[in-house]
PDB file of C-alpha atoms in Angstrom:
ATOM      1  CA  UNK N  23     -20.463 -67.094-126.330  1.00  0.00           C
ATOM      2  CA  UNK N  24     -20.658 -71.122-127.588  1.00  0.00           C
ATOM      3  CA  UNK N  25     -17.874 -72.830-125.986  1.00  0.00           C
ATOM      4  CA  UNK N  26     -16.147 -75.069-128.077  1.00  0.00           C
ATOM      5  CA  UNK N  27     -17.407 -78.509-127.326  1.00  0.00           C
ATOM      6  CA  UNK N  28     -15.853 -81.254-124.618  1.00  0.00           C
ATOM      7  CA  UNK N  29     -15.122 -84.378-125.859  1.00  0.00           C
ATOM      8  CA  UNK N  30     -13.956 -86.766-122.765  1.00  0.00           C
ATOM      9  CA  UNK N  31     -13.132 -90.268-124.522  1.00  0.00           C
ATOM     10  CA  UNK N  32     -10.703 -92.482-123.682  1.00  0.00           C
ATOM     11  CA  UNK N  33      -9.782 -94.308-126.719  1.00  0.00           C
ATOM     12  CA  UNK N  34      -7.647 -96.935-128.129  1.00  0.00           C
ATOM     13  CA  UNK N  35      -6.845 -96.663-132.008  1.00  0.00           C
ATOM     14  CA  UNK N  36      -5.040 -99.458-134.153  1.00  0.00           C
ATOM     15  CA  UNK N  37      -4.990 -98.374-137.964  1.00  0.00           C
ATOM     16  CA  UNK N  38      -5.066-100.919-140.928  1.00  0.00           C
ATOM     17  CA  UNK N  39      -2.377-100.144-142.773  1.00  0.00           C
ATOM     18  CA  UNK N  40      -3.544 -99.476-146.743  1.00  0.00           C
ATOM     19  CA  UNK N  41      -7.215 -99.191-146.076  1.00  0.00           C
ATOM     20  CA  UNK N  42      -8.257 -95.835-145.562  1.00  0.00           C
ATOM     21  CA  UNK N  43     -10.194 -96.447-142.154  1.00  0.00           C
ATOM     22  CA  UNK N  44     -10.096 -96.569-138.917  1.00  0.00           C
ATOM     23  CA  UNK N  45     -10.735 -98.858-136.492  1.00  0.00           C
ATOM     24  CA  UNK N  46     -10.815 -97.607-132.424  1.00  0.00           C
ATOM     25  CA  UNK N  47     -12.020 -99.642-129.532  1.00  0.00           C
ATOM     26  CA  UNK N  48     -13.890 -97.576-126.773  1.00  0.00           C
ATOM     27  CA  UNK N  49     -15.043 -98.376-123.581  1.00  0.00           C
ATOM     28  CA  UNK N  50     -16.595 -95.204-122.691  1.00  0.00           C
ATOM     29  CA  UNK N  51     -17.024 -91.531-124.955  1.00  0.00           C
ATOM     30  CA  UNK N  52     -19.268 -88.636-123.481  1.00  0.00           C
ATOM     31  CA  UNK N  53     -19.650 -85.529-125.522  1.00  0.00           C
ATOM     32  CA  UNK N  54     -20.501 -82.405-123.952  1.00  0.00           C
ATOM     33  CA  UNK N  55     -22.228 -79.891-126.090  1.00  0.00           C
ATOM     34  CA  UNK N  56     -23.852 -76.996-125.660  1.00  0.00           C
ATOM     35  CA  UNK N  57     -27.548 -76.963-126.974  1.00  0.00           C
ATOM     36  CA  UNK N  58     -27.573 -74.528-130.194  1.00  0.00           C
ATOM     37  CA  UNK N  59     -30.988 -74.322-132.453  1.00  0.00           C
ATOM     38  CA  UNK N  60     -28.287 -73.123-135.168  1.00  0.00           C
ATOM     39  CA  UNK N  61     -26.021 -75.926-135.069  1.00  0.00           C
ATOM     40  CA  UNK N  62     -27.198 -77.922-138.065  1.00  0.00           C
ATOM     41  CA  UNK N  63     -25.133 -79.889-140.931  1.00  0.00           C
ATOM     42  CA  UNK N  64     -26.629 -78.514-144.052  1.00  0.00           C
ATOM     43  CA  UNK N  65     -24.570 -75.656-145.491  1.00  0.00           C
ATOM     44  CA  UNK N  66     -27.312 -72.349-144.277  1.00  0.00           C
ATOM     45  CA  UNK N  67     -27.842 -72.546-141.109  1.00  0.00           C
ATOM     46  CA  UNK N  68     -31.256 -69.633-140.339  1.00  0.00           C
ATOM     47  CA  UNK N  69     -29.691 -67.433-137.109  1.00  0.00           C
ATOM     48  CA  UNK N  70     -31.918 -67.658-133.692  1.00  0.00           C
ATOM     49  CA  UNK N  71     -31.990 -66.381-130.673  1.00  0.00           C
ATOM     50  CA  UNK N  72     -30.932 -67.988-127.874  1.00  0.00           C
ATOM     51  CA  UNK N  73     -33.170 -67.180-124.326  1.00  0.00           C
ATOM     52  CA  UNK N  74     -30.543 -69.422-122.591  1.00  0.00           C
ATOM     53  CA  UNK N  75     -27.885 -72.013-123.714  1.00  0.00           C
ATOM     54  CA  UNK N  76     -27.961 -75.814-121.640  1.00  0.00           C
ATOM     55  CA  UNK N  77     -24.818 -77.759-121.965  1.00  0.00           C
ATOM     56  CA  UNK N  78     -25.668 -81.650-123.815  1.00  0.00           C
ATOM     57  CA  UNK N  79     -24.129 -84.204-122.391  1.00  0.00           C
ATOM     58  CA  UNK N  80     -24.258 -87.494-125.356  1.00  0.00           C
ATOM     59  CA  UNK N  81     -22.621 -90.990-125.115  1.00  0.00           C
ATOM     60  CA  UNK N  82     -21.540 -92.657-127.987  1.00  0.00           C
ATOM     61  CA  UNK N  83     -23.238 -95.646-128.594  1.00  0.00           C
ATOM     62  CA  UNK N  84     -22.009 -98.822-128.521  1.00  0.00           C
ATOM     63  CA  UNK N  85     -21.667-101.380-131.309  1.00  0.00           C
ATOM     64  CA  UNK N  86     -23.374-100.825-134.861  1.00  0.00           C
ATOM     65  CA  UNK N  87     -25.926 -99.474-136.874  1.00  0.00           C
ATOM     66  CA  UNK N  88     -28.922-101.038-138.463  1.00  0.00           C
ATOM     67  CA  UNK N  89     -29.624-100.563-142.098  1.00  0.00           C
ATOM     68  CA  UNK N  90     -32.328 -98.430-141.183  1.00  0.00           C
ATOM     69  CA  UNK N  91     -30.536 -96.414-138.705  1.00  0.00           C
ATOM     70  CA  UNK N  92     -28.334 -95.995-141.627  1.00  0.00           C
ATOM     71  CA  UNK N  93     -31.177 -94.807-144.684  1.00  0.00           C
ATOM     72  CA  UNK N  94     -32.963 -92.403-141.774  1.00  0.00           C
ATOM     73  CA  UNK N  95     -28.805 -91.043-141.349  1.00  0.00           C
ATOM     74  CA  UNK N  96     -28.924 -90.960-145.499  1.00  0.00           C
ATOM     75  CA  UNK N  97     -32.011 -88.553-146.111  1.00  0.00           C
ATOM     76  CA  UNK N  98     -30.632 -85.943-143.790  1.00  0.00           C
ATOM     77  CA  UNK N  99     -27.233 -86.023-145.322  1.00  0.00           C
ATOM     78  CA  UNK N 100     -27.855 -84.395-148.504  1.00  0.00           C
ATOM     79  CA  UNK N 101     -24.690 -82.754-150.145  1.00  0.00           C
ATOM     80  CA  UNK N 102     -22.427 -84.388-148.102  1.00  0.00           C
ATOM     81  CA  UNK N 103     -21.912 -87.738-148.237  1.00  0.00           C
ATOM     82  CA  UNK N 104     -19.221 -87.803-151.312  1.00  0.00           C
ATOM     83  CA  UNK N 105     -17.182 -85.741-148.436  1.00  0.00           C
ATOM     84  CA  UNK N 106     -18.483 -88.729-145.679  1.00  0.00           C
ATOM     85  CA  UNK N 107     -17.738 -90.999-148.221  1.00  0.00           C
ATOM     86  CA  UNK N 108     -14.165 -89.907-148.584  1.00  0.00           C
ATOM     87  CA  UNK N 109     -13.898 -90.406-144.483  1.00  0.00           C
ATOM     88  CA  UNK N 110     -14.667 -93.278-144.570  1.00  0.00           C
ATOM     89  CA  UNK N 111     -12.256 -94.238-147.098  1.00  0.00           C
ATOM     90  CA  UNK N 112     -13.663 -94.499-150.830  1.00  0.00           C
ATOM     91  CA  UNK N 113     -12.167 -93.587-153.582  1.00  0.00           C
ATOM     92  CA  UNK N 114     -13.358 -91.365-156.396  1.00  0.00           C
ATOM     93  CA  UNK N 115     -14.092 -94.327-158.144  1.00  0.00           C
ATOM     94  CA  UNK N 116     -16.680 -96.124-156.820  1.00  0.00           C
ATOM     95  CA  UNK N 117     -17.655 -92.382-155.369  1.00  0.00           C
ATOM     96  CA  UNK N 118     -18.096 -91.710-158.898  1.00  0.00           C
ATOM     97  CA  UNK N 119     -20.317 -95.431-159.684  1.00  0.00           C
ATOM     98  CA  UNK N 120     -22.800 -94.660-156.763  1.00  0.00           C
ATOM     99  CA  UNK N 121     -23.151 -90.895-158.166  1.00  0.00           C
ATOM    100  CA  UNK N 122     -24.118 -92.523-161.176  1.00  0.00           C
ATOM    101  CA  UNK N 123     -26.002 -95.181-160.110  1.00  0.00           C
ATOM    102  CA  UNK N 124     -28.126 -93.125-158.664  1.00  0.00           C
ATOM    103  CA  UNK N 125     -30.760 -90.005-158.849  1.00  0.00           C
ATOM    104  CA  UNK N 126     -31.537 -89.075-155.178  1.00  0.00           C
ATOM    105  CA  UNK N 127     -28.821 -87.618-153.001  1.00  0.00           C
ATOM    106  CA  UNK N 128     -30.685 -89.850-150.080  1.00  0.00           C
ATOM    107  CA  UNK N 129     -30.358 -93.018-151.984  1.00  0.00           C
ATOM    108  CA  UNK N 130     -26.493 -92.052-153.054  1.00  0.00           C
ATOM    109  CA  UNK N 131     -26.136 -91.326-149.522  1.00  0.00           C
ATOM    110  CA  UNK N 132     -27.357 -95.086-148.063  1.00  0.00           C
ATOM    111  CA  UNK N 133     -25.974 -97.145-151.281  1.00  0.00           C
ATOM    112  CA  UNK N 134     -22.736 -95.419-149.796  1.00  0.00           C
ATOM    113  CA  UNK N 135     -23.397 -96.361-146.546  1.00  0.00           C
ATOM    114  CA  UNK N 136     -24.468-100.266-146.863  1.00  0.00           C
ATOM    115  CA  UNK N 137     -21.200-100.935-149.035  1.00  0.00           C
ATOM    116  CA  UNK N 138     -19.393 -99.150-145.905  1.00  0.00           C
ATOM    117  CA  UNK N 139     -21.234-100.907-143.640  1.00  0.00           C
ATOM    118  CA  UNK N 140     -20.138-104.475-145.757  1.00  0.00           C
ATOM    119  CA  UNK N 141     -16.854-103.608-146.880  1.00  0.00           C
ATOM    120  CA  UNK N 142     -15.785-102.951-142.909  1.00  0.00           C
ATOM    121  CA  UNK N 143     -17.947-104.872-140.976  1.00  0.00           C
ATOM    122  CA  UNK N 144     -17.492-105.111-137.419  1.00  0.00           C
ATOM    123  CA  UNK N 145     -15.019-101.858-137.996  1.00  0.00           C
ATOM    124  CA  UNK N 146     -18.327-100.386-138.914  1.00  0.00           C
ATOM    125  CA  UNK N 147     -19.570 -98.831-135.501  1.00  0.00           C
ATOM    126  CA  UNK N 148     -21.526 -96.159-134.530  1.00  0.00           C
ATOM    127  CA  UNK N 149     -17.771 -94.195-133.068  1.00  0.00           C
ATOM    128  CA  UNK N 150     -16.675 -94.989-136.708  1.00  0.00           C
ATOM    129  CA  UNK N 151     -19.919 -93.537-137.885  1.00  0.00           C
ATOM    130  CA  UNK N 152     -19.434 -90.276-134.462  1.00  0.00           C
ATOM    131  CA  UNK N 153     -15.802 -89.651-135.792  1.00  0.00           C
ATOM    132  CA  UNK N 154     -16.507 -89.824-139.542  1.00  0.00           C
ATOM    133  CA  UNK N 155     -19.192 -86.951-139.115  1.00  0.00           C
ATOM    134  CA  UNK N 156     -17.882 -84.025-137.332  1.00  0.00           C
ATOM    135  CA  UNK N 157     -14.372 -83.970-138.746  1.00  0.00           C
ATOM    136  CA  UNK N 158     -14.150 -80.659-139.882  1.00  0.00           C
ATOM    137  CA  UNK N 159     -14.417 -81.806-143.550  1.00  0.00           C
ATOM    138  CA  UNK N 160     -17.645 -83.345-143.147  1.00  0.00           C
ATOM    139  CA  UNK N 161     -19.239 -80.867-139.792  1.00  0.00           C
ATOM    140  CA  UNK N 162     -22.292 -82.764-139.578  1.00  0.00           C
ATOM    141  CA  UNK N 163     -21.513 -83.078-135.897  1.00  0.00           C
ATOM    142  CA  UNK N 164     -25.257 -82.899-134.986  1.00  0.00           C
ATOM    143  CA  UNK N 165     -26.021 -85.432-136.995  1.00  0.00           C
ATOM    144  CA  UNK N 166     -23.407 -87.345-134.873  1.00  0.00           C
ATOM    145  CA  UNK N 167     -25.091 -86.978-132.055  1.00  0.00           C
ATOM    146  CA  UNK N 168     -28.765 -87.326-132.959  1.00  0.00           C
ATOM    147  CA  UNK N 169     -27.878 -90.914-134.987  1.00  0.00           C
ATOM    148  CA  UNK N 170     -25.049 -92.307-133.188  1.00  0.00           C
ATOM    149  CA  UNK N 171     -25.104 -91.181-129.723  1.00  0.00           C
ATOM    150  CA  UNK N 172     -27.689 -91.508-126.825  1.00  0.00           C
ATOM    151  CA  UNK N 173     -28.573 -87.803-124.472  1.00  0.00           C
ATOM    152  CA  UNK N 174     -27.880 -88.345-120.998  1.00  0.00           C
ATOM    153  CA  UNK N 175     -27.834 -84.967-119.445  1.00  0.00           C
ATOM    154  CA  UNK N 176     -28.706 -81.462-120.352  1.00  0.00           C
ATOM    155  CA  UNK N 177     -27.760 -78.892-117.850  1.00  0.00           C
ATOM    156  CA  UNK N 178     -30.047 -75.607-118.259  1.00  0.00           C
ATOM    157  CA  UNK N 179     -27.673 -72.023-117.263  1.00  0.00           C
ATOM    158  CA  UNK N 180     -28.833 -68.533-117.774  1.00  0.00           C
TER     159      UNK N 180
END
């Protein structure tokens, strides 16, 4: 049995009206998640046998992701880039422009992430990116943990 992810996050949220983007300040964020080998952002993940399960503990990074980190993330987003775009506050016209202007999925995702970073400036934090990647419509928690968190512990359990 796989337990649901546990999040212990003291958060204060401020919402800017009309922007579609929430700004959040975080003192400390801890995410505890079972280590599941079949966890993936891709639509199809092959089930695998698990001999044991471990609980990994992640801490959401402070600060803002670099352009290089965003480029690596974009390579793995694949077909989820449009859904993430909507979560980050982009309207359909902007998404369509990004879609038509770029041929490769990774490039579409990267250009969108750059536009997000430029649009919201200091609000383009790991925490905001983490929350949106984890959203039930995006379903990329594995990428959120890989790119937005530091792993601080892994506890093996029988």
